[in-house]
Structures are given as C-alpha cells and as structure tokens.
C-alpha cells in the first residue's frame, strides 16, 4: 500500500470506520458538531453488521425506574461494571431513539402509545443510513479499511483501505478516527457477522490501543442445525430432546446454552417449539420475518416437528471484550483514535455477563455518539499540517516480515473457528486447553505475519485472517490468566469467583500478547468477601 | 446461501448488488444481477428484501451450495416471502411491522417457564 499517484485520496475531519449501529450514530454526532465526516463501510451501510439482521430491543427505562435498573445491573455485573456509565447510556437511549421518527415508522400499541424500545433490524439500519446522510455524512460503501495512518508523533491521522469495486486502494487523511467495526464473531457464521472479523481490534492495537474484557467471548445461541438463524426469541419457549427423543431437563432462562452444550458434547440435540401459543405463531412472520424462512423453505413445521439444533458462538458480539475506552468520549489509549459499539469493550455497562440485545444496542448508540463527539472535538483541536507525510502502520497480513509466500488463509480461519467455537474449548475452559489453543493460534499468527499479503480482495482476506487470529490470541491469553469462573467465563479447573480477580483485565501486544488486571477496587473486594 | 437469480424476473436495477454486505453479487451482461462470489454469502436474506421483483432466492443452509434451481425455488412457495412478511413496498398495508411485540412475547415465555417449574415442583411433592 505504498503511496501512489493513482490512489484516491480524501481529506476530512472525522473518519468513521464501520457503518452499523455505532458507526452511523458516530457519524451523525460528529456531523452535528460541525465536522466534515466520511463513513467507510466494508459492506453496505444499511445492511452491514449484526443489527441489520436482528431486531434489537434497547435498554429503555423510564427516568423514575433507572436507579433501580442500574442497581440491579451493577449487582449482576460481578464487580466489573460501572454504574455511572450505565446511567449515561440509559439517559442517552431515552433521548436518542425518538429522533429516528423521521426515518423509522415506529409502531403504536393498542392504546396508541408509540413503541420505541425495539426496532426491526433491516428497517432500523435503513433508517440509520438515511439519518446519517441527512446529517451530512459522506458514505463510502464497499470500502474496507485495512490499516490506520499516523503522523510523526504517532497520532492517528486517517486510514487506508481498498475499494472493492475495481479493487483500488484508497487513503483518507482525518483529524480523528472512530473505529466502529463491530465485534469479532471468530468466523462462527453467526447471522450478520460475516464481516465482523475483528479488523478494528487489530488496527487499534497497531496504533497503540489496548483491549479489555477479551476473556468474555463465549456467549452461544441455539439455532436450527445447518442454518445461521440465531434469533433467540422462539427458543425461549423451547423443549429440548436427545436423539432417542427423551426430553432433557433443561430449565428455560438466560443461561440455557451451557446445558445445551453439554448435551451436544454427548450427541445430537433436538428442539420442539410446540409450547409457543397459537396467537404468537400467527404473528411470528411479522415480528421476525427472517426467523420463519428456514422452516418455510425447508418444509419443516417448526411448531409440530422436532428439528435438530446446534449452538453458534457469538464471540464478542454478544460477548463483551474489545478496545478499551479511556475517557467519557470513548477515546482509546491511542491518541486520535476512538472506539464505539461492539468494537469497544462493553464491560463498563455489562460487567462479566452478556448485555443481550438491549444493553448492547444502547451501548452502541451511546458510545457511537460519544465517540463521534470526541473525534470531532479532537479534530478541531489539531493544527492542519498540509503535506505532512503519513505513516502506514499496518503489519500482519499487509506487510510480511519475510518473503511473501502462499499462506493457507482458510486453514488459519478454520483454526480460529475451531479454537474459539468448539464447546469443550471455549465454553468449558481449562488452563491446559487454553494453553494448547494459544499455541496453535501463535503458530497461525507467525505464519501470517511472516508471509501473508496480497492485492485487492486478496489483501482484505489476508488482513481479516490476521485480525481473527489476533483477537483469538487476546481472548485465549485473557481467559488463561483469569483463573476463576466469573459471569460467562467458566473455568472447569477453577469454579467460583476469586475475590482477588474482581477487576477488569487489559490485553495488548501483537507478536507477544500481554495481559494485566486493573487494580481492584476496595468496594468490589469487600462485596465479594461477604457474598 | 444465495442460490439463484431468477433471470426472467430480474429488472437489472442493481439494488441487490449495492446492498449485499459481503459483495457477493455483480452486474452481468445486460445489467442483470449475477452471483459472482457465492462462497462469501452469509445467508442474511437482505438482498431479497431490496429486490422489488422477487428475483433472488436464498437457501437456509450456510455451509454448502445446495444447487437450487429457479423452478425448485419457486416450488417452495417462499420466493418473495421475506419481503412480503416484512411489509416492504406493496406489502406495507397488509403486513405491518409487529416487531414491537417482541418484549411481550419474551415475557410470556418467562411466565410460562415459571408456571412449568411450579407444576413440576408440585408433582414432585405428590410423588415423594
């Protein structure tokens, strides 16, 4: 990606990388601050990312109930949450969603009350695209970013990537950059997450940002085997059966997945949705139009027949980890670089348990707006240095350290899919298993860093493989060091909470991965001592 | 995975080519959509939603090419079903967006689970 006179080049105040829920809100917020904004999406802003295929509720709580909601959430965060951040996203969610009314046709209930809490994904993201364009953002679709640019002082000053149409490189100089690249699904084939390969985590780490909460990467969702339809609502009514059609004693609730995983380690698993009441069956196609498609097309009567199910790993999408934000406007440890949505660690608002769709969506729309405001302010404060030479800082997958040679990228991706997906490796964790996974991932990393590169789409694939492997390595290293079970992180060789580990864990490093726990707050330590 | 573009329905508007988040589709000769990078398809069905002619068909299996033909797709009766149930375009009046009921549906499931657990406990009490 050396400088090339043919390379399209743009200048802007704020560059937002990623056009999902967080990225579009970041673009809108930055534009409202008067910044010139470019939003570059790997796919298409409006269909990219996990919101577009879903239908998130939000953490939508009336002001008089917020104190109780925060107290409850803080208790369940197992020492890793921050009530101030929880209160902030509740406030901002409440004032933000009604602003979408020009672009999203909110429903009203039987009493005529407008229903703001949940939005259906395709319509939501179509609305967010229109909202971002109305705010004045320029959107570049099918423009994946491959690396960040910095100035001579190491301040992030833009990005470079490839335009998929014509496979031409591009560069954008920006006063500040927002990474809203989504979570990392570790190539699990999770619905909507094909492009969520952790690119932003790798780009951020190369610029000097660190991560937090990367051990919390093992939230799994059931779906019809062979498909990707991980919509959880109907499964809340499910009954579960083994191959002999004996019903399994698995209580309904939010923690059903480890039970299902144990059953799947023994054999095939089946589901019946025959408890779903008739009135819900009738309305289902208009509640979740995508959920009913596999059944309709494959000729399965989902409400009468049993069907086979498996679990899909949601990685950091409904897990937690990501780039650590260091201030209230979501700046990372790298100056000029901001993070939002699933690309940023959500521990502040979820702690050690999943935020599900609701807290996660509220985090995305809130952190997006803060990152956009922060980036706009940062860009305003920078003196323009015209003609300054920018550094291209991307490494693994872009600039091999030794001779460029053929690397089996699909095999590297398969290593990630297996080490981060297999139930006995990622749900039920052990120190020995995590070490073995880490070694396999280290091998994949060395191979990619030494030899992977390419051109056009090939370069994007090499870079995605590097990002997937990097994110998996941070996750395994963090899980290894957290020698306890806390929230979704479950160590078979260390059950229960260890009060000495009631703090967030940071990770960083590329060739060598380093993790460390933050200082424990006395409050958390004493809470656990009495628990 | 996207399996087929029903050629005689495709009007060549290019919407599916633009909106595909994985850049699977391209414009072929005459401007009609063609499947250019099938293996990259993530089975999100969103191309179908944006196709006003219902010319695209996604098969639910994610890991393999099933080889569905246009005739087989039409025989499922669900070509265009996603766009219809979503109430897009001409279906807006007949298929309204009921997504807002999701919270109440989850609540029903939660209450049914509590009921079932109570019943199980009562039965245990009788048998012991």
Tab-separated table of N, CA and C in Angstrom, chain A residues 380-500:
chain	number	residue	atom	x	y	z
A	380	UNK	N	-10.957	19.229	15.784
A	380	UNK	CA	-10.973	20.703	15.869
A	380	UNK	C	-9.698	21.222	16.505
A	381	UNK	N	-9.192	20.494	17.481
A	381	UNK	CA	-8.033	20.952	18.231
A	381	UNK	C	-6.705	20.721	17.543
A	382	UNK	N	-6.728	20.085	16.387
A	382	UNK	CA	-5.448	19.780	15.731
A	382	UNK	C	-5.121	20.820	14.684
A	383	UNK	N	-3.863	21.228	14.665
A	383	UNK	CA	-3.394	22.132	13.623
A	383	UNK	C	-3.198	21.315	12.349
A	384	UNK	N	-3.758	21.809	11.259
A	384	UNK	CA	-3.578	21.106	9.989
A	384	UNK	C	-2.120	21.223	9.549
A	385	UNK	N	-1.551	20.105	9.204
A	385	UNK	CA	-0.162	20.112	8.721
A	385	UNK	C	-0.183	19.618	7.286
A	386	UNK	N	-0.470	20.537	6.371
A	386	UNK	CA	-0.595	20.143	4.968
A	386	UNK	C	0.725	19.569	4.466
A	387	UNK	N	0.616	18.547	3.694
A	387	UNK	CA	1.809	17.980	3.071
A	387	UNK	C	2.614	17.079	3.978
A	388	UNK	N	2.175	16.954	5.238
A	388	UNK	CA	2.913	16.077	6.141
A	388	UNK	C	2.806	14.635	5.673
A	389	UNK	N	3.886	13.949	5.758
A	389	UNK	CA	3.902	12.558	5.334
A	389	UNK	C	3.271	11.683	6.415
A	390	UNK	N	2.357	10.844	6.010
A	390	UNK	CA	1.692	9.974	6.967
A	390	UNK	C	2.312	8.583	6.952
A	391	UNK	N	2.283	7.972	8.104
A	391	UNK	CA	2.834	6.623	8.216
A	391	UNK	C	1.729	5.589	8.074
A	392	UNK	N	1.970	4.592	7.266
A	392	UNK	CA	1.065	3.445	7.147
A	392	UNK	C	1.541	2.405	8.150
A	393	UNK	N	0.717	2.116	9.172
A	393	UNK	CA	1.234	1.325	10.290
A	393	UNK	C	0.752	-0.124	10.307
A	394	UNK	N	0.017	-0.546	9.304
A	394	UNK	CA	-0.473	-1.926	9.280
A	394	UNK	C	0.662	-2.922	9.115
A	395	UNK	N	0.530	-4.055	9.783
A	395	UNK	CA	1.596	-5.054	9.743
A	395	UNK	C	1.066	-6.401	9.235
A	396	UNK	N	0.708	-7.297	10.175
A	396	UNK	CA	0.374	-8.672	9.778
A	396	UNK	C	-0.731	-8.705	8.729
A	397	UNK	N	-0.510	-9.469	7.688
A	397	UNK	CA	-1.481	-9.614	6.616
A	397	UNK	C	-1.305	-8.597	5.510
A	398	UNK	N	-0.588	-7.523	5.810
A	398	UNK	CA	-0.367	-6.475	4.802
A	398	UNK	C	1.090	-6.430	4.345
A	399	UNK	N	1.979	-6.496	5.322
A	399	UNK	CA	3.415	-6.326	5.021
A	399	UNK	C	4.187	-7.466	5.681
A	400	UNK	N	4.332	-8.572	4.958
A	400	UNK	CA	5.036	-9.715	5.536
A	400	UNK	C	6.459	-9.356	5.945
A	401	UNK	N	6.863	-9.918	7.086
A	401	UNK	CA	8.197	-9.584	7.611
A	401	UNK	C	9.295	-10.362	6.895
A	402	UNK	N	8.953	-11.479	6.291
A	402	UNK	CA	9.951	-12.125	5.445
A	402	UNK	C	9.317	-12.362	4.079
A	403	UNK	N	9.875	-13.214	3.296
A	403	UNK	CA	9.443	-13.355	1.914
A	403	UNK	C	7.937	-13.629	1.840
A	404	UNK	N	7.260	-12.876	1.000
A	404	UNK	CA	5.840	-13.120	0.792
A	404	UNK	C	5.680	-14.479	0.138
A	405	UNK	N	4.824	-15.284	0.715
A	405	UNK	CA	4.636	-16.626	0.176
A	405	UNK	C	3.196	-17.019	0.377
A	406	UNK	N	2.782	-18.062	-0.283
A	406	UNK	CA	1.407	-18.516	-0.147
A	406	UNK	C	1.118	-18.961	1.286
A	407	UNK	N	0.062	-18.398	1.876
A	407	UNK	CA	-0.362	-18.808	3.208
A	407	UNK	C	-1.764	-19.367	3.062
A	408	UNK	N	-2.025	-20.495	3.686
A	408	UNK	CA	-3.359	-21.080	3.623
A	408	UNK	C	-4.267	-20.321	4.596
A	409	UNK	N	-4.857	-19.224	4.090
A	409	UNK	CA	-5.658	-18.361	4.957
A	409	UNK	C	-6.906	-19.077	5.462
A	410	UNK	N	-7.505	-19.916	4.606
A	410	UNK	CA	-8.704	-20.627	5.041
A	410	UNK	C	-8.383	-21.565	6.193
A	411	UNK	N	-7.192	-22.146	6.155
A	411	UNK	CA	-6.795	-23.024	7.261
A	411	UNK	C	-6.614	-22.216	8.540
A	412	UNK	N	-6.037	-21.032	8.421
A	412	UNK	CA	-5.865	-20.170	9.605
A	412	UNK	C	-7.222	-19.778	10.183
A	413	UNK	N	-8.163	-19.436	9.307
A	413	UNK	CA	-9.509	-19.075	9.761
A	413	UNK	C	-10.171	-20.277	10.431
A	414	UNK	N	-9.929	-21.458	9.889
A	414	UNK	CA	-10.517	-22.673	10.478
A	414	UNK	C	-9.959	-22.929	11.883
A	415	UNK	N	-8.675	-22.632	12.075
A	415	UNK	CA	-8.092	-22.763	13.419
A	415	UNK	C	-8.837	-21.850	14.394
A	416	UNK	N	-9.086	-20.626	13.974
A	416	UNK	CA	-9.804	-19.683	14.836
A	416	UNK	C	-11.225	-20.185	15.107
A	417	UNK	N	-11.901	-20.623	14.028
A	417	UNK	CA	-13.287	-21.089	14.171
A	417	UNK	C	-13.359	-22.230	15.180
A	418	UNK	N	-12.392	-23.125	15.107
A	418	UNK	CA	-12.412	-24.290	15.987
A	418	UNK	C	-12.019	-23.909	17.423
A	419	UNK	N	-10.907	-23.222	17.573
A	419	UNK	CA	-10.416	-22.923	18.926
A	419	UNK	C	-11.372	-21.996	19.675
A	420	UNK	N	-12.062	-21.113	18.926
A	420	UNK	CA	-12.971	-20.149	19.562
A	420	UNK	C	-14.428	-20.587	19.512
A	421	UNK	N	-14.690	-21.736	18.862
A	421	UNK	CA	-16.072	-22.167	18.737
A	421	UNK	C	-16.381	-23.450	19.475
A	422	UNK	N	-15.450	-24.403	19.434
A	422	UNK	CA	-15.725	-25.730	19.996
A	422	UNK	C	-16.141	-25.600	21.459
A	423	UNK	N	-17.227	-26.310	21.807
A	423	UNK	CA	-17.799	-26.150	23.149
A	423	UNK	C	-16.795	-26.540	24.230
A	424	UNK	N	-16.049	-27.627	23.972
A	424	UNK	CA	-15.137	-28.110	25.017
A	424	UNK	C	-13.879	-27.246	25.116
A	425	UNK	N	-13.709	-26.321	24.192
A	425	UNK	CA	-12.559	-25.428	24.288
A	425	UNK	C	-12.944	-24.031	24.767
A	426	UNK	N	-14.152	-23.611	24.373
A	426	UNK	CA	-14.466	-22.200	24.633
A	426	UNK	C	-15.586	-21.980	25.640
A	427	UNK	N	-16.454	-22.964	25.825
A	427	UNK	CA	-17.470	-22.798	26.871
A	427	UNK	C	-16.931	-23.355	28.182
A	428	UNK	N	-16.430	-24.598	28.103
A	428	UNK	CA	-15.882	-25.260	29.303
A	428	UNK	C	-14.361	-25.174	29.221
A	429	UNK	N	-13.813	-24.174	29.854
A	429	UNK	CA	-12.391	-23.852	29.671
A	429	UNK	C	-11.525	-24.490	30.758
A	430	UNK	N	-10.314	-24.846	30.379
A	430	UNK	CA	-9.307	-25.292	31.342
A	430	UNK	C	-7.990	-24.613	31.006
A	431	UNK	N	-7.118	-24.533	31.992
A	431	UNK	CA	-5.818	-23.929	31.747
A	431	UNK	C	-5.061	-24.645	30.640
A	432	UNK	N	-5.054	-25.985	30.695
A	432	UNK	CA	-4.317	-26.753	29.688
A	432	UNK	C	-4.913	-26.544	28.299
A	433	UNK	N	-6.236	-26.542	28.219
A	433	UNK	CA	-6.886	-26.337	26.939
A	433	UNK	C	-6.607	-24.950	26.367
A	434	UNK	N	-6.616	-23.956	27.225
A	434	UNK	CA	-6.351	-22.589	26.769
A	434	UNK	C	-4.909	-22.448	26.290
A	435	UNK	N	-3.989	-23.109	26.991
A	435	UNK	CA	-2.584	-23.058	26.554
A	435	UNK	C	-2.413	-23.727	25.198
A	436	UNK	N	-3.058	-24.870	25.015
A	436	UNK	CA	-2.947	-25.575	23.731
A	436	UNK	C	-3.543	-24.729	22.603
A	437	UNK	N	-4.692	-24.114	22.863
A	437	UNK	CA	-5.295	-23.226	21.857
A	437	UNK	C	-4.346	-22.080	21.529
A	438	UNK	N	-3.765	-21.513	22.580
A	438	UNK	CA	-2.857	-20.387	22.395
A	438	UNK	C	-1.680	-20.752	21.505
A	439	UNK	N	-1.168	-21.954	21.683
A	439	UNK	CA	-0.023	-22.367	20.854
A	439	UNK	C	-0.409	-22.502	19.385
A	440	UNK	N	-1.559	-23.090	19.134
A	440	UNK	CA	-1.997	-23.227	17.734
A	440	UNK	C	-2.222	-21.861	17.098
A	441	UNK	N	-2.784	-20.949	17.871
A	441	UNK	CA	-3.041	-19.604	17.345
A	441	UNK	C	-1.743	-18.837	17.156
A	442	UNK	N	-0.788	-19.041	18.050
A	442	UNK	CA	0.524	-18.397	17.877
A	442	UNK	C	1.181	-18.865	16.578
A	443	UNK	N	1.079	-20.167	16.288
A	443	UNK	CA	1.639	-20.685	15.035
A	443	UNK	C	0.990	-19.998	13.832
A	444	UNK	N	-0.340	-19.889	13.880
A	444	UNK	CA	-1.056	-19.251	12.774
A	444	UNK	C	-0.632	-17.792	12.629
A	445	UNK	N	-0.445	-17.123	13.766
A	445	UNK	CA	-0.036	-15.720	13.734
A	445	UNK	C	1.358	-15.562	13.101
A	446	UNK	N	2.285	-16.407	13.530
A	446	UNK	CA	3.656	-16.309	12.991
A	446	UNK	C	3.667	-16.503	11.481
A	447	UNK	N	2.885	-17.457	11.019
A	447	UNK	CA	2.825	-17.746	9.581
A	447	UNK	C	2.257	-16.542	8.811
A	448	UNK	N	1.174	-15.980	9.331
A	448	UNK	CA	0.555	-14.837	8.642
A	448	UNK	C	1.483	-13.625	8.684
A	449	UNK	N	2.042	-13.343	9.869
A	449	UNK	CA	2.905	-12.159	9.992
A	449	UNK	C	4.126	-12.277	9.079
A	450	UNK	N	4.638	-13.483	8.924
A	450	UNK	CA	5.846	-13.656	8.113
A	450	UNK	C	5.555	-13.601	6.621
A	451	UNK	N	4.413	-14.152	6.200
A	451	UNK	CA	4.279	-14.419	4.759
A	451	UNK	C	3.030	-13.879	4.084
A	452	UNK	N	1.992	-13.511	4.844
A	452	UNK	CA	0.716	-13.191	4.189
A	452	UNK	C	0.710	-11.777	3.622
A	453	UNK	N	0.091	-11.642	2.504
A	453	UNK	CA	-0.075	-10.338	1.848
A	453	UNK	C	-0.948	-10.562	0.641
A	454	UNK	N	-0.949	-9.620	-0.251
A	454	UNK	CA	-1.749	-9.839	-1.445
A	454	UNK	C	-2.126	-8.537	-2.112
A	455	UNK	N	-3.232	-8.594	-2.831
A	455	UNK	CA	-3.669	-7.449	-3.612
A	455	UNK	C	-5.183	-7.458	-3.675
A	456	UNK	N	-5.778	-6.278	-3.627
A	456	UNK	CA	-7.229	-6.173	-3.802
A	456	UNK	C	-7.977	-6.961	-2.742
A	457	UNK	N	-8.944	-7.774	-3.190
A	457	UNK	CA	-9.713	-8.596	-2.251
A	457	UNK	C	-8.827	-9.574	-1.500
A	458	UNK	N	-7.775	-10.032	-2.169
A	458	UNK	CA	-6.859	-10.969	-1.515
A	458	UNK	C	-6.199	-10.340	-0.299
A	459	UNK	N	-5.880	-9.072	-0.421
A	459	UNK	CA	-5.276	-8.356	0.706
A	459	UNK	C	-6.279	-8.241	1.854
A	460	UNK	N	-7.533	-7.972	1.513
A	460	UNK	CA	-8.573	-7.907	2.544
A	460	UNK	C	-8.691	-9.247	3.266
A	461	UNK	N	-8.686	-10.336	2.518
A	461	UNK	CA	-8.808	-11.654	3.154
A	461	UNK	C	-7.617	-11.943	4.068
A	462	UNK	N	-6.434	-11.565	3.630
A	462	UNK	CA	-5.240	-11.786	4.458
A	462	UNK	C	-5.336	-10.981	5.744
A	463	UNK	N	-5.814	-9.767	5.593
A	463	UNK	CA	-5.932	-8.885	6.749
A	463	UNK	C	-7.002	-9.380	7.720
A	464	UNK	N	-8.113	-9.869	7.175
A	464	UNK	CA	-9.173	-10.419	8.034
A	464	UNK	C	-8.663	-11.633	8.811
A	465	UNK	N	-7.910	-12.481	8.140
A	465	UNK	CA	-7.368	-13.662	8.820
A	465	UNK	C	-6.445	-13.227	9.954
A	466	UNK	N	-5.622	-12.215	9.693
A	466	UNK	CA	-4.716	-11.713	10.733
A	466	UNK	C	-5.516	-11.184	11.920
A	467	UNK	N	-6.582	-10.465	11.634
A	467	UNK	CA	-7.380	-9.870	12.709
A	467	UNK	C	-8.092	-10.953	13.530
A	468	UNK	N	-8.626	-11.954	12.849
A	468	UNK	CA	-9.291	-13.055	13.560
A	468	UNK	C	-8.311	-13.758	14.499
A	469	UNK	N	-7.118	-14.034	13.991
A	469	UNK	CA	-6.120	-14.733	14.814
A	469	UNK	C	-5.685	-13.839	15.978
A	470	UNK	N	-5.481	-12.564	15.713
A	470	UNK	CA	-5.054	-11.646	16.780
A	470	UNK	C	-6.105	-11.582	17.888
A	471	UNK	N	-7.359	-11.449	17.501
A	471	UNK	CA	-8.425	-11.341	18.507
A	471	UNK	C	-8.534	-12.629	19.311
A	472	UNK	N	-8.389	-13.764	18.642
A	472	UNK	CA	-8.451	-15.052	19.350
A	472	UNK	C	-7.300	-15.170	20.337
A	473	UNK	N	-6.124	-14.652	19.970
A	473	UNK	CA	-4.975	-14.751	20.886
A	473	UNK	C	-5.195	-13.890	22.126
A	474	UNK	N	-5.746	-12.686	21.952
A	474	UNK	CA	-6.025	-11.858	23.138
A	474	UNK	C	-7.043	-12.559	24.035
A	475	UNK	N	-8.010	-13.204	23.381
A	475	UNK	CA	-9.047	-13.868	24.163
A	475	UNK	C	-8.488	-15.041	24.959
A	476	UNK	N	-7.713	-15.898	24.297
A	476	UNK	CA	-7.177	-17.072	24.995
A	476	UNK	C	-6.224	-16.653	26.124
A	477	UNK	N	-5.401	-15.648	25.867
A	477	UNK	CA	-4.453	-15.217	26.899
A	477	UNK	C	-5.194	-14.646	28.102
A	478	UNK	N	-6.244	-13.885	27.843
A	478	UNK	CA	-7.014	-13.296	28.942
A	478	UNK	C	-7.744	-14.376	29.720
A	479	UNK	N	-8.313	-15.342	29.006
A	479	UNK	CA	-9.044	-16.428	29.676
A	479	UNK	C	-8.092	-17.285	30.504
A	480	UNK	N	-6.878	-17.439	30.027
A	480	UNK	CA	-5.891	-18.234	30.763
A	480	UNK	C	-5.533	-17.562	32.085
A	481	UNK	N	-5.372	-16.242	32.045
A	481	UNK	CA	-4.955	-15.519	33.244
A	481	UNK	C	-6.094	-15.361	34.251
A	482	UNK	N	-7.335	-15.396	33.795
A	482	UNK	CA	-8.450	-15.277	34.754
A	482	UNK	C	-8.737	-16.677	35.301
A	483	UNK	N	-8.012	-17.034	36.353
A	483	UNK	CA	-8.111	-18.390	36.916
A	483	UNK	C	-9.258	-18.440	37.929
A	484	UNK	N	-10.439	-18.309	37.422
A	484	UNK	CA	-11.672	-18.354	38.217
A	484	UNK	C	-12.805	-18.475	37.221
A	485	UNK	N	-14.030	-18.584	37.735
A	485	UNK	CA	-15.208	-18.524	36.877
A	485	UNK	C	-15.997	-17.281	37.264
A	486	UNK	N	-16.226	-16.429	36.297
A	486	UNK	CA	-16.933	-15.170	36.571
A	486	UNK	C	-17.823	-14.861	35.379
A	487	UNK	N	-19.144	-14.760	35.613
A	487	UNK	CA	-20.060	-14.462	34.517
A	487	UNK	C	-19.973	-15.549	33.456
A	488	UNK	N	-19.855	-15.125	32.192
A	488	UNK	CA	-19.838	-16.125	31.124
A	488	UNK	C	-18.515	-16.884	31.064
A	489	UNK	N	-17.471	-16.340	31.660
A	489	UNK	CA	-16.166	-17.017	31.657
A	489	UNK	C	-16.188	-18.148	32.675
A	490	UNK	N	-16.027	-19.381	32.179
A	490	UNK	CA	-16.250	-20.559	33.007
A	490	UNK	C	-15.001	-21.417	32.937
A	491	UNK	N	-14.309	-21.522	34.058
A	491	UNK	CA	-13.117	-22.379	34.105
A	491	UNK	C	-13.467	-23.669	34.829
A	492	UNK	N	-13.372	-24.789	34.114
A	492	UNK	CA	-13.664	-26.087	34.717
A	492	UNK	C	-12.664	-26.420	35.823
A	493	UNK	N	-11.462	-25.816	35.699
A	493	UNK	CA	-10.425	-26.086	36.698
A	493	UNK	C	-10.357	-24.989	37.764
A	494	UNK	N	-11.307	-24.073	37.762
A	494	UNK	CA	-11.322	-23.021	38.782
A	494	UNK	C	-12.741	-22.491	38.897
A	495	UNK	N	-13.603	-23.259	39.546
A	495	UNK	CA	-15.001	-22.840	39.632
A	495	UNK	C	-15.142	-21.777	40.717
A	496	UNK	N	-16.116	-20.944	40.552
A	496	UNK	CA	-16.393	-19.923	41.558
A	496	UNK	C	-15.567	-18.662	41.370
A	497	UNK	N	-16.037	-17.621	42.065
A	497	UNK	CA	-15.370	-16.321	41.993
A	497	UNK	C	-14.130	-16.319	42.873
A	498	UNK	N	-13.080	-15.668	42.388
A	498	UNK	CA	-11.908	-15.399	43.210
A	498	UNK	C	-11.914	-13.898	43.521
A	499	UNK	N	-12.149	-13.531	44.785
A	499	UNK	CA	-12.291	-12.105	45.100
A	499	UNK	C	-11.079	-11.265	44.688
A	500	UNK	N	-9.948	-11.890	44.563
A	500	UNK	CA	-8.748	-11.126	44.159
A	500	UNK	C	-8.800	-10.732	42.680
